[in-house]
CHARMM-style PDB file with segment names, atoms N, HN, CA, C and O in Angstrom:
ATOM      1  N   UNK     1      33.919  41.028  30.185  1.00  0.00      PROA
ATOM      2  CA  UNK     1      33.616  39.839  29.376  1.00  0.00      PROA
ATOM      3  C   UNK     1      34.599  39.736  28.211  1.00  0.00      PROA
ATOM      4  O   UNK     1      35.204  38.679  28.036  1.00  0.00      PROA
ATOM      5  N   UNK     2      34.768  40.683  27.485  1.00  0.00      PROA
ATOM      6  HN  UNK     2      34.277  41.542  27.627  1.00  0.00      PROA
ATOM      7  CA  UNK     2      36.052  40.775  26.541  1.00  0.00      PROA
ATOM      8  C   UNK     2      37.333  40.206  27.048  1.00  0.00      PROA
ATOM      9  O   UNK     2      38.030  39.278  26.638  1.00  0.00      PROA
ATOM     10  N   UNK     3      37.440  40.981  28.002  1.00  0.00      PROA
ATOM     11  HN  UNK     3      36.873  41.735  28.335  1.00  0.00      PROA
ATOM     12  CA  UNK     3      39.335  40.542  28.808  1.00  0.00      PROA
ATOM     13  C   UNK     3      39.159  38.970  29.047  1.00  0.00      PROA
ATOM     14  O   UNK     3      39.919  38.007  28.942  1.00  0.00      PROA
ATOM     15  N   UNK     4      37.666  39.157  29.457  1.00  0.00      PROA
ATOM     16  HN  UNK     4      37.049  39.940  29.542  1.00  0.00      PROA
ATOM     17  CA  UNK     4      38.076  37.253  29.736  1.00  0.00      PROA
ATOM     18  C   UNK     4      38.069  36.400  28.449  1.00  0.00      PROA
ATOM     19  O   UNK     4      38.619  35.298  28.448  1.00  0.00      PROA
ATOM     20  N   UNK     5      37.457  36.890  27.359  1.00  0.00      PROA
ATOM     21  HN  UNK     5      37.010  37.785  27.359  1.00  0.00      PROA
ATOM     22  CA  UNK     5      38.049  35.881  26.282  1.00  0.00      PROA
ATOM     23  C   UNK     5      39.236  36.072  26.056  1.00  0.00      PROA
ATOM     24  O   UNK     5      40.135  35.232  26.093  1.00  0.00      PROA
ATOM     25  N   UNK     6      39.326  37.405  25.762  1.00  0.00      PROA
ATOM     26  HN  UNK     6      38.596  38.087  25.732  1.00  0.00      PROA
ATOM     27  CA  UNK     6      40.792  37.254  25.312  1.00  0.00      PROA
ATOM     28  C   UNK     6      42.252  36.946  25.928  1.00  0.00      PROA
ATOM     29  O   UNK     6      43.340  37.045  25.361  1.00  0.00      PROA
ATOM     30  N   UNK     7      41.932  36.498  27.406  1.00  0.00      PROA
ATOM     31  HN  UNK     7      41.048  36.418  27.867  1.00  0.00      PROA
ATOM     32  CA  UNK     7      42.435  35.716  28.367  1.00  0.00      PROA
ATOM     33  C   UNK     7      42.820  34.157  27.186  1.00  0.00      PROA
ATOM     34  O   UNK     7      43.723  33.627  26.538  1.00  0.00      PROA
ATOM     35  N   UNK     8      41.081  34.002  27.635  1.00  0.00      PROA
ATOM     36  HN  UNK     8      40.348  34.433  28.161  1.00  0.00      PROA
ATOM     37  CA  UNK     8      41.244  32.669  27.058  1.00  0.00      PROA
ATOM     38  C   UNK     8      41.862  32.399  25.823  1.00  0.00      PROA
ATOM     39  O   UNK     8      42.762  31.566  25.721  1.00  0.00      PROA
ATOM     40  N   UNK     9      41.350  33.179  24.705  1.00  0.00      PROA
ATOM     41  HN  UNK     9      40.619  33.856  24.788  1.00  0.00      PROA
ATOM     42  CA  UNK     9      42.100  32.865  23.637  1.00  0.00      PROA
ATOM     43  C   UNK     9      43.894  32.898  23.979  1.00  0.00      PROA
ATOM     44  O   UNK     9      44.606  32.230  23.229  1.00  0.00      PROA
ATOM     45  N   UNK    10      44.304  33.397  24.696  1.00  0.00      PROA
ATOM     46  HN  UNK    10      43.726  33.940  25.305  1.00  0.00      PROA
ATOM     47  CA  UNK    10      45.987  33.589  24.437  1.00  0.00      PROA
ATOM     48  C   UNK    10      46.133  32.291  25.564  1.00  0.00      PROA
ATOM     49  O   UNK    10      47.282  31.851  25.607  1.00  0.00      PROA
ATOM     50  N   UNK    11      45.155  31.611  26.480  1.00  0.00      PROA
ATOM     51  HN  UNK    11      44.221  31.969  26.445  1.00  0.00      PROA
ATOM     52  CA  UNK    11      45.588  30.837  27.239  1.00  0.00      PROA
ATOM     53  C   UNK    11      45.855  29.348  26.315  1.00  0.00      PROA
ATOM     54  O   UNK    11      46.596  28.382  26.495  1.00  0.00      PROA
ATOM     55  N   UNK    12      44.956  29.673  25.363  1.00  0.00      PROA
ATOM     56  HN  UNK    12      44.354  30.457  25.216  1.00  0.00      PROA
ATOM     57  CA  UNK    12      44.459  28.125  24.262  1.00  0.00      PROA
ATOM     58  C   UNK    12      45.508  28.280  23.637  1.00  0.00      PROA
ATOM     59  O   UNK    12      46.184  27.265  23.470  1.00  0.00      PROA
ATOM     60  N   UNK    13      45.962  29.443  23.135  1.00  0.00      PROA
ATOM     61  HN  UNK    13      45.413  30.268  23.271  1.00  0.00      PROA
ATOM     62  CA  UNK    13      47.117  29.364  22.367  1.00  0.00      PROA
ATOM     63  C   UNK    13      48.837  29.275  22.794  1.00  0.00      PROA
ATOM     64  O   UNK    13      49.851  29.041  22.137  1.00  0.00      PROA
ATOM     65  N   UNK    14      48.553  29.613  24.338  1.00  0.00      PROA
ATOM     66  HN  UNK    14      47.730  29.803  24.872  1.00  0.00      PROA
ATOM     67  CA  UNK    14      49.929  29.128  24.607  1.00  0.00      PROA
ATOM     68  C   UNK    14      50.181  27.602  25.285  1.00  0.00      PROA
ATOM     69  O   UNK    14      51.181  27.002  25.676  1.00  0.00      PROA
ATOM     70  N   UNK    15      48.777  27.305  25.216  1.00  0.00      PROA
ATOM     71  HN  UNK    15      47.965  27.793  24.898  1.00  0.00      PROA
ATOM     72  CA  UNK    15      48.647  25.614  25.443  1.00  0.00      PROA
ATOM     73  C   UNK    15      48.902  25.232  24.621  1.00  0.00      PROA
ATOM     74  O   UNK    15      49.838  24.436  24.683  1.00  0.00      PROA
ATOM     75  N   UNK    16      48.265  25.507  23.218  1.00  0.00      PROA
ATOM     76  HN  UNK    16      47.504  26.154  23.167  1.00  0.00      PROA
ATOM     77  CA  UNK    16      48.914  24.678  21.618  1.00  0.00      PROA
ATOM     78  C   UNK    16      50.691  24.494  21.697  1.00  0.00      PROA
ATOM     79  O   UNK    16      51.407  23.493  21.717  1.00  0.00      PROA
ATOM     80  N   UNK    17      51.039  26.216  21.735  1.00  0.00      PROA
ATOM     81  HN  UNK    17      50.458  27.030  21.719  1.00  0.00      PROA
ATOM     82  CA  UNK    17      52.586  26.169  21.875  1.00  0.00      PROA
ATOM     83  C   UNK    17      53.464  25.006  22.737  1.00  0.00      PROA
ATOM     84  O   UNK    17      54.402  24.353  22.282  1.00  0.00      PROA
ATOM     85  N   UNK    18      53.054  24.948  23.737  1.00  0.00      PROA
ATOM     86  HN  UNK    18      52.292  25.479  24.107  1.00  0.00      PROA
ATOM     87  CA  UNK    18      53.495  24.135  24.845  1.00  0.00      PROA
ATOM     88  C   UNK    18      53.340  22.381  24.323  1.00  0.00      PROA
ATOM     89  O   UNK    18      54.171  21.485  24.473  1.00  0.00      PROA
ATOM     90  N   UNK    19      51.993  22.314  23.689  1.00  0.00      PROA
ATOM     91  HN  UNK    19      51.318  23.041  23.568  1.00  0.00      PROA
ATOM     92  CA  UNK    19      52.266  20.929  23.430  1.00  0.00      PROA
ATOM     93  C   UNK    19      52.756  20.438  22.145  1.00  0.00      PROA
ATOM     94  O   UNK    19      52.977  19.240  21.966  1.00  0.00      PROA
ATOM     95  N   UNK    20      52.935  21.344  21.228  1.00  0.00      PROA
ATOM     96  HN  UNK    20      52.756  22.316  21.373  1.00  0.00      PROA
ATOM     97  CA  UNK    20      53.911  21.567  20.054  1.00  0.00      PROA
ATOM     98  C   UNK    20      54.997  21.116  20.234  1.00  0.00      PROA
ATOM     99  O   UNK    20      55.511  20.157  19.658  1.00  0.00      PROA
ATOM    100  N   UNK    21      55.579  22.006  21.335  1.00  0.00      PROA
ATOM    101  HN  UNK    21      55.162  22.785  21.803  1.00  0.00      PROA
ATOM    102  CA  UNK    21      56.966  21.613  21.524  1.00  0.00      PROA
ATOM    103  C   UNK    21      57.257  19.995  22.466  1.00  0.00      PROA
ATOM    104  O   UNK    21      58.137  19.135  22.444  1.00  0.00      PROA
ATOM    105  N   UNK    22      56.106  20.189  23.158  1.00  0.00      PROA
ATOM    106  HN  UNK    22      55.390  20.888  23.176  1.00  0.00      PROA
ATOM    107  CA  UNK    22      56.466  18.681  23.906  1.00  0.00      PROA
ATOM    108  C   UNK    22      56.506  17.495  22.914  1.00  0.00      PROA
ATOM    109  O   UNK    22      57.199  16.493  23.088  1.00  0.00      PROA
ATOM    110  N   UNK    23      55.608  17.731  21.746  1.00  0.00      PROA
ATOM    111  HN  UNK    23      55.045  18.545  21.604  1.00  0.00      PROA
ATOM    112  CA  UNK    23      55.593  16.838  20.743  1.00  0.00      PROA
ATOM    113  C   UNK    23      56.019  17.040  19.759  1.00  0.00      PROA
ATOM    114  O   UNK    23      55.585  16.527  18.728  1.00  0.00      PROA
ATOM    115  N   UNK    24      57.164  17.993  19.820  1.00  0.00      PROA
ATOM    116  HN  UNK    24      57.516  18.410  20.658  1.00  0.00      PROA
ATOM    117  CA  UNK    24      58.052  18.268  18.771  1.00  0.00      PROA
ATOM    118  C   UNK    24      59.387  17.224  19.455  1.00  0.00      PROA
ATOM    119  O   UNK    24      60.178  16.441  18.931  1.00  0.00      PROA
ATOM    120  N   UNK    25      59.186  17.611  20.659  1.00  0.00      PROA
ATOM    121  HN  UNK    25      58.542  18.247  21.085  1.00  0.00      PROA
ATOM    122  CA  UNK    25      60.686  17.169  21.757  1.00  0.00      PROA
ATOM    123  C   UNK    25      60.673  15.281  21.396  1.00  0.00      PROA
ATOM    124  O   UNK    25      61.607  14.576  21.017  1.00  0.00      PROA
ATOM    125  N   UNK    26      58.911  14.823  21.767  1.00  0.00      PROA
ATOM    126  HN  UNK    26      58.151  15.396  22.075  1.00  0.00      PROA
ATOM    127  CA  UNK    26      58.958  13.594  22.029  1.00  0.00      PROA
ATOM    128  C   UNK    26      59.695  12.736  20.585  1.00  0.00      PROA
ATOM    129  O   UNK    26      60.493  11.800  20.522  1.00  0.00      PROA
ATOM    130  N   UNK    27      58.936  13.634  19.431  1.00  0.00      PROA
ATOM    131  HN  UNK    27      58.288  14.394  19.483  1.00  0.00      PROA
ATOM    132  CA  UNK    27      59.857  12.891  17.968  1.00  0.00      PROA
ATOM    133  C   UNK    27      61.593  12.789  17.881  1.00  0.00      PROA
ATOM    134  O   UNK    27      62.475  11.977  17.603  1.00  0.00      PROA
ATOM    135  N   UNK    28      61.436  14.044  18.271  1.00  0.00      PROA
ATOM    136  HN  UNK    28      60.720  14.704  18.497  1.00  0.00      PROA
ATOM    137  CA  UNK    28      62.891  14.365  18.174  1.00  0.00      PROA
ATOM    138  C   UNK    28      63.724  13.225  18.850  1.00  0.00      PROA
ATOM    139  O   UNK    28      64.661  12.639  18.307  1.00  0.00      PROA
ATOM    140  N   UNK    29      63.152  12.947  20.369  1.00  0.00      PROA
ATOM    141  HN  UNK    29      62.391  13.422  20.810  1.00  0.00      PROA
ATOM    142  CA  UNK    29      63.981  12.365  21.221  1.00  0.00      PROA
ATOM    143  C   UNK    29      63.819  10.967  20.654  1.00  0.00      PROA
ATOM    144  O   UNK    29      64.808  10.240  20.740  1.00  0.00      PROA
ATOM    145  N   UNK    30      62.556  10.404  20.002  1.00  0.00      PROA
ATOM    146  HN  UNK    30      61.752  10.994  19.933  1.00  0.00      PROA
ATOM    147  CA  UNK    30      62.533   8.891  19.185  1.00  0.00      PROA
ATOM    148  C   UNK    30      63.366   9.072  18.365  1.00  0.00      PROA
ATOM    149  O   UNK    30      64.459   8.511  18.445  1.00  0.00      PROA
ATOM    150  N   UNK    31      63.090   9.794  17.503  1.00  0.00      PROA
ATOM    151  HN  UNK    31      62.203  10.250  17.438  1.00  0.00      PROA
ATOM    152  CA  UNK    31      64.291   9.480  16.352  1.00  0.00      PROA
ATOM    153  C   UNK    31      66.147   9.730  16.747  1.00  0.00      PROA
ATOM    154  O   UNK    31      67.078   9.202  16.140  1.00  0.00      PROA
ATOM    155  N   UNK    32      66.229  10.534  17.743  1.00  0.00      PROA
ATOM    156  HN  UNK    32      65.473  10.964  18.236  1.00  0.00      PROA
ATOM    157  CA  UNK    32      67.067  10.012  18.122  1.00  0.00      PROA
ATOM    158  C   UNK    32      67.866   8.781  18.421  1.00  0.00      PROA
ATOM    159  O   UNK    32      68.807   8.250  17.832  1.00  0.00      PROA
ATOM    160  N   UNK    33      67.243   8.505  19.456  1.00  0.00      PROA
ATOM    161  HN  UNK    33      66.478   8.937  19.935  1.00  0.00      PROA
ATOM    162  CA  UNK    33      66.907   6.724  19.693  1.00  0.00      PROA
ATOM    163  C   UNK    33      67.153   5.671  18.711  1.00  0.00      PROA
ATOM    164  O   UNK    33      67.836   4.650  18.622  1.00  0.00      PROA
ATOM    165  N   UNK    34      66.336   6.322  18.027  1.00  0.00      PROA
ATOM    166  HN  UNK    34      65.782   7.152  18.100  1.00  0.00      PROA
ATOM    167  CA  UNK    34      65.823   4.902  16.730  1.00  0.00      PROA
ATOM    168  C   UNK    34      67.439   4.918  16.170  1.00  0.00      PROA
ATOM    169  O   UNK    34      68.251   3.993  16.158  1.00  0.00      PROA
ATOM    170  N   UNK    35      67.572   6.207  15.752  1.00  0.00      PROA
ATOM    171  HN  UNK    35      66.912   6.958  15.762  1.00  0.00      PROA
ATOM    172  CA  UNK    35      69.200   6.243  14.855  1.00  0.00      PROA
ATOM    173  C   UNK    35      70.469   6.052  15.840  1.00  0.00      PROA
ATOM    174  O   UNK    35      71.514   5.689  15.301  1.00  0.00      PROA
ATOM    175  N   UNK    36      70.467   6.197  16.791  1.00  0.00      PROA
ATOM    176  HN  UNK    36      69.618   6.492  17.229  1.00  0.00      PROA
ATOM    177  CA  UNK    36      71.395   5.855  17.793  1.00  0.00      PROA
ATOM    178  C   UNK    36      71.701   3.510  18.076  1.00  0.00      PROA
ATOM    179  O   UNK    36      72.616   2.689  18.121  1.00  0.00      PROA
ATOM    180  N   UNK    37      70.089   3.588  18.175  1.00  0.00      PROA
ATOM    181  HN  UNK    37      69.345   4.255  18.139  1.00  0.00      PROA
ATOM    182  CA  UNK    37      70.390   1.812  17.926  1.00  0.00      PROA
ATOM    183  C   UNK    37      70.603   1.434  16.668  1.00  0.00      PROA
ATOM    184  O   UNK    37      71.202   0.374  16.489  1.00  0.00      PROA
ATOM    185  N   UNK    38      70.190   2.161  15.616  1.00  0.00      PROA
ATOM    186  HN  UNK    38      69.703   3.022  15.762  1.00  0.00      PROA
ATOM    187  CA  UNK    38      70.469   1.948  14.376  1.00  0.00      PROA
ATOM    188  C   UNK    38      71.779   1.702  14.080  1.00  0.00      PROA
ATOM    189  O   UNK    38      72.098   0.613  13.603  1.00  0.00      PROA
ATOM    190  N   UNK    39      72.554   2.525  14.287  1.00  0.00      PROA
ATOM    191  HN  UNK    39      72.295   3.410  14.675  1.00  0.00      PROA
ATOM    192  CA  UNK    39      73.876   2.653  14.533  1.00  0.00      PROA
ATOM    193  C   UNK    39      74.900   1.962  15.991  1.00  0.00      PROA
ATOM    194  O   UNK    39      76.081   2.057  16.326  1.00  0.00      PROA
ATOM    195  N   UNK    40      73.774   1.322  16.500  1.00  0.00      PROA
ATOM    196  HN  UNK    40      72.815   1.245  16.228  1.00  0.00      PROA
ATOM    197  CA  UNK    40      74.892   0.709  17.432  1.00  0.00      PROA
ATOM    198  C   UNK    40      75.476   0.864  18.599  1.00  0.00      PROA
ATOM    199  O   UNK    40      76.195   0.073  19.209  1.00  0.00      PROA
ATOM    200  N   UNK    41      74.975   2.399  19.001  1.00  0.00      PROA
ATOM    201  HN  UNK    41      74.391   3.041  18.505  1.00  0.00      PROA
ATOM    202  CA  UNK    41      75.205   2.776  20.037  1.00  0.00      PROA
ATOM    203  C   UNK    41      74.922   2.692  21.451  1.00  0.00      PROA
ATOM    204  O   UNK    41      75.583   2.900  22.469  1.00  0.00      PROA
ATOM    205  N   UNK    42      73.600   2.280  21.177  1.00  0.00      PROA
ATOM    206  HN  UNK    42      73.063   2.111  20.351  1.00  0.00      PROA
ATOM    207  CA  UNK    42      73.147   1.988  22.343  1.00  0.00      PROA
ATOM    208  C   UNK    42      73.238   0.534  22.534  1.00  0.00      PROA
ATOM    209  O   UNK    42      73.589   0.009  23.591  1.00  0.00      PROA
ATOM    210  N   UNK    43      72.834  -0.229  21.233  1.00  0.00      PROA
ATOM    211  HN  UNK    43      72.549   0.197  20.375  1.00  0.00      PROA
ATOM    212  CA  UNK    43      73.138  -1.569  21.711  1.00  0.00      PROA
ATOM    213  C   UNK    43      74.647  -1.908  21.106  1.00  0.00      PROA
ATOM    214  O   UNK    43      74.626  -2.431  19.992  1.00  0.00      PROA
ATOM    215  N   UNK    44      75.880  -1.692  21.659  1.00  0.00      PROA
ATOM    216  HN  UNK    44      75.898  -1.267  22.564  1.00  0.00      PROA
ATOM    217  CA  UNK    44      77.295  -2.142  20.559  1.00  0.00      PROA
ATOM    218  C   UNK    44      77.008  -3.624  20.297  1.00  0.00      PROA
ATOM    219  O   UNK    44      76.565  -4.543  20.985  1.00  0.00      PROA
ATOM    220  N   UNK    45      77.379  -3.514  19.189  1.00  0.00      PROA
ATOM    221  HN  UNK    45      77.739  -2.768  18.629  1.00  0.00      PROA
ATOM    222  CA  UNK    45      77.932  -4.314  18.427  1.00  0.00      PROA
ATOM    223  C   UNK    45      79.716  -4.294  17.483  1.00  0.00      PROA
ATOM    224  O   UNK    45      79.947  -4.429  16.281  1.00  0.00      PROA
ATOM    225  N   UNK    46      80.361  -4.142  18.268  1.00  0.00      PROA
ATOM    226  HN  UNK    46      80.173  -4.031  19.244  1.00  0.00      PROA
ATOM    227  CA  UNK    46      81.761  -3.354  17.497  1.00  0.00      PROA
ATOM    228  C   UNK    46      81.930  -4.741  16.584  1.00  0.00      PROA
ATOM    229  O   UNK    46      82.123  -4.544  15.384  1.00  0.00      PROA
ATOM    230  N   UNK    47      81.891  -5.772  16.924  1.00  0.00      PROA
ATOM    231  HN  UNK    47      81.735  -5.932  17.899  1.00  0.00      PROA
ATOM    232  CA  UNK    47      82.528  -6.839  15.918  1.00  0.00      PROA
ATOM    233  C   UNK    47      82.459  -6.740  14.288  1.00  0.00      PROA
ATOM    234  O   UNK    47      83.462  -6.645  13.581  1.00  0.00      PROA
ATOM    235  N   UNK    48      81.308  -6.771  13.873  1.00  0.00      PROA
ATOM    236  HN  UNK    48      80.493  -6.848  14.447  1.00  0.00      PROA
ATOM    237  CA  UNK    48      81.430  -6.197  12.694  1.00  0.00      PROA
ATOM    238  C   UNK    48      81.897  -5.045  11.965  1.00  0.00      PROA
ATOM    239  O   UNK    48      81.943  -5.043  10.735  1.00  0.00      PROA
ATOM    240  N   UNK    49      82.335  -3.808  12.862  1.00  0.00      PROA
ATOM    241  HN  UNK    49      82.297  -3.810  13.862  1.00  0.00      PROA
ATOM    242  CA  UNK    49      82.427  -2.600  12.647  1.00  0.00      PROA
ATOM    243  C   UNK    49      84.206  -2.676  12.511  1.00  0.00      PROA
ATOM    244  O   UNK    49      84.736  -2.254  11.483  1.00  0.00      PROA
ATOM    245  N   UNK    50      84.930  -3.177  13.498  1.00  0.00      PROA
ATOM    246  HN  UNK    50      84.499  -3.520  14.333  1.00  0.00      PROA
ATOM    247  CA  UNK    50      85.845  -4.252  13.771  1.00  0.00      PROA
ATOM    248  C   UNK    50      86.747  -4.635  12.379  1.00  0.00      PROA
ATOM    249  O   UNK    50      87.814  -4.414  11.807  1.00  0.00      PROA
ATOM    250  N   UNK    51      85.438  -5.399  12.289  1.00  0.00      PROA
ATOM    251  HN  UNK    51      84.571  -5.578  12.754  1.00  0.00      PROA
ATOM    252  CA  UNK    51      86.042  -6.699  11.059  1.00  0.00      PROA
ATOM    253  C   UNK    51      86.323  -5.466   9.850  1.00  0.00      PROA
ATOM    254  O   UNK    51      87.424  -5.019   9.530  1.00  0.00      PROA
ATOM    255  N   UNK    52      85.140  -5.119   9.362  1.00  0.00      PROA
ATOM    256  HN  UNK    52      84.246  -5.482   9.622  1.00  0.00      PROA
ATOM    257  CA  UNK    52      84.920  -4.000   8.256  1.00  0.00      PROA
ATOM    258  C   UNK    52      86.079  -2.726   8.249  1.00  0.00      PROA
ATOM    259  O   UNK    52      86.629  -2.334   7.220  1.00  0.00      PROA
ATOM    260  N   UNK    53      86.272  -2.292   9.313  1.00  0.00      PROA
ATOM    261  HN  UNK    53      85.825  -2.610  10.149  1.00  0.00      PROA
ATOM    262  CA  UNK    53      87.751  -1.618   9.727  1.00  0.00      PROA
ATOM    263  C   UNK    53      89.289  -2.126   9.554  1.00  0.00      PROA
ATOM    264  OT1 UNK    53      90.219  -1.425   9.952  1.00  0.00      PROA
TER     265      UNK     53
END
């Protein structure tokens, strides 16, 4: 009965880990994004960048 909690407890906790990082990954990969169109990259716009150059 022991081994099986303490199964469980390390199973709960490497589930936390796991979705930590998936939702560490998912921000990461938005803000990526966000600053990448921010900047133009994904959608160009060189004309102004262009002109300003």
């Amino acid at each position: 009965m022991v081994h099986y909690q303490k199964m469980h407890v390390v199973q709960a906790i490497h589930t936390r880990v796991v979705q930590d990082m998936l939702g560490g990954l998912l921000v990461c990969g938005l803000a990526v994004t966000v600053l990448m169109r921010h900047s133009g990259a994904i959608q160009p716009n060189w004309a102004p960048y262009a002109i300003e150059a």
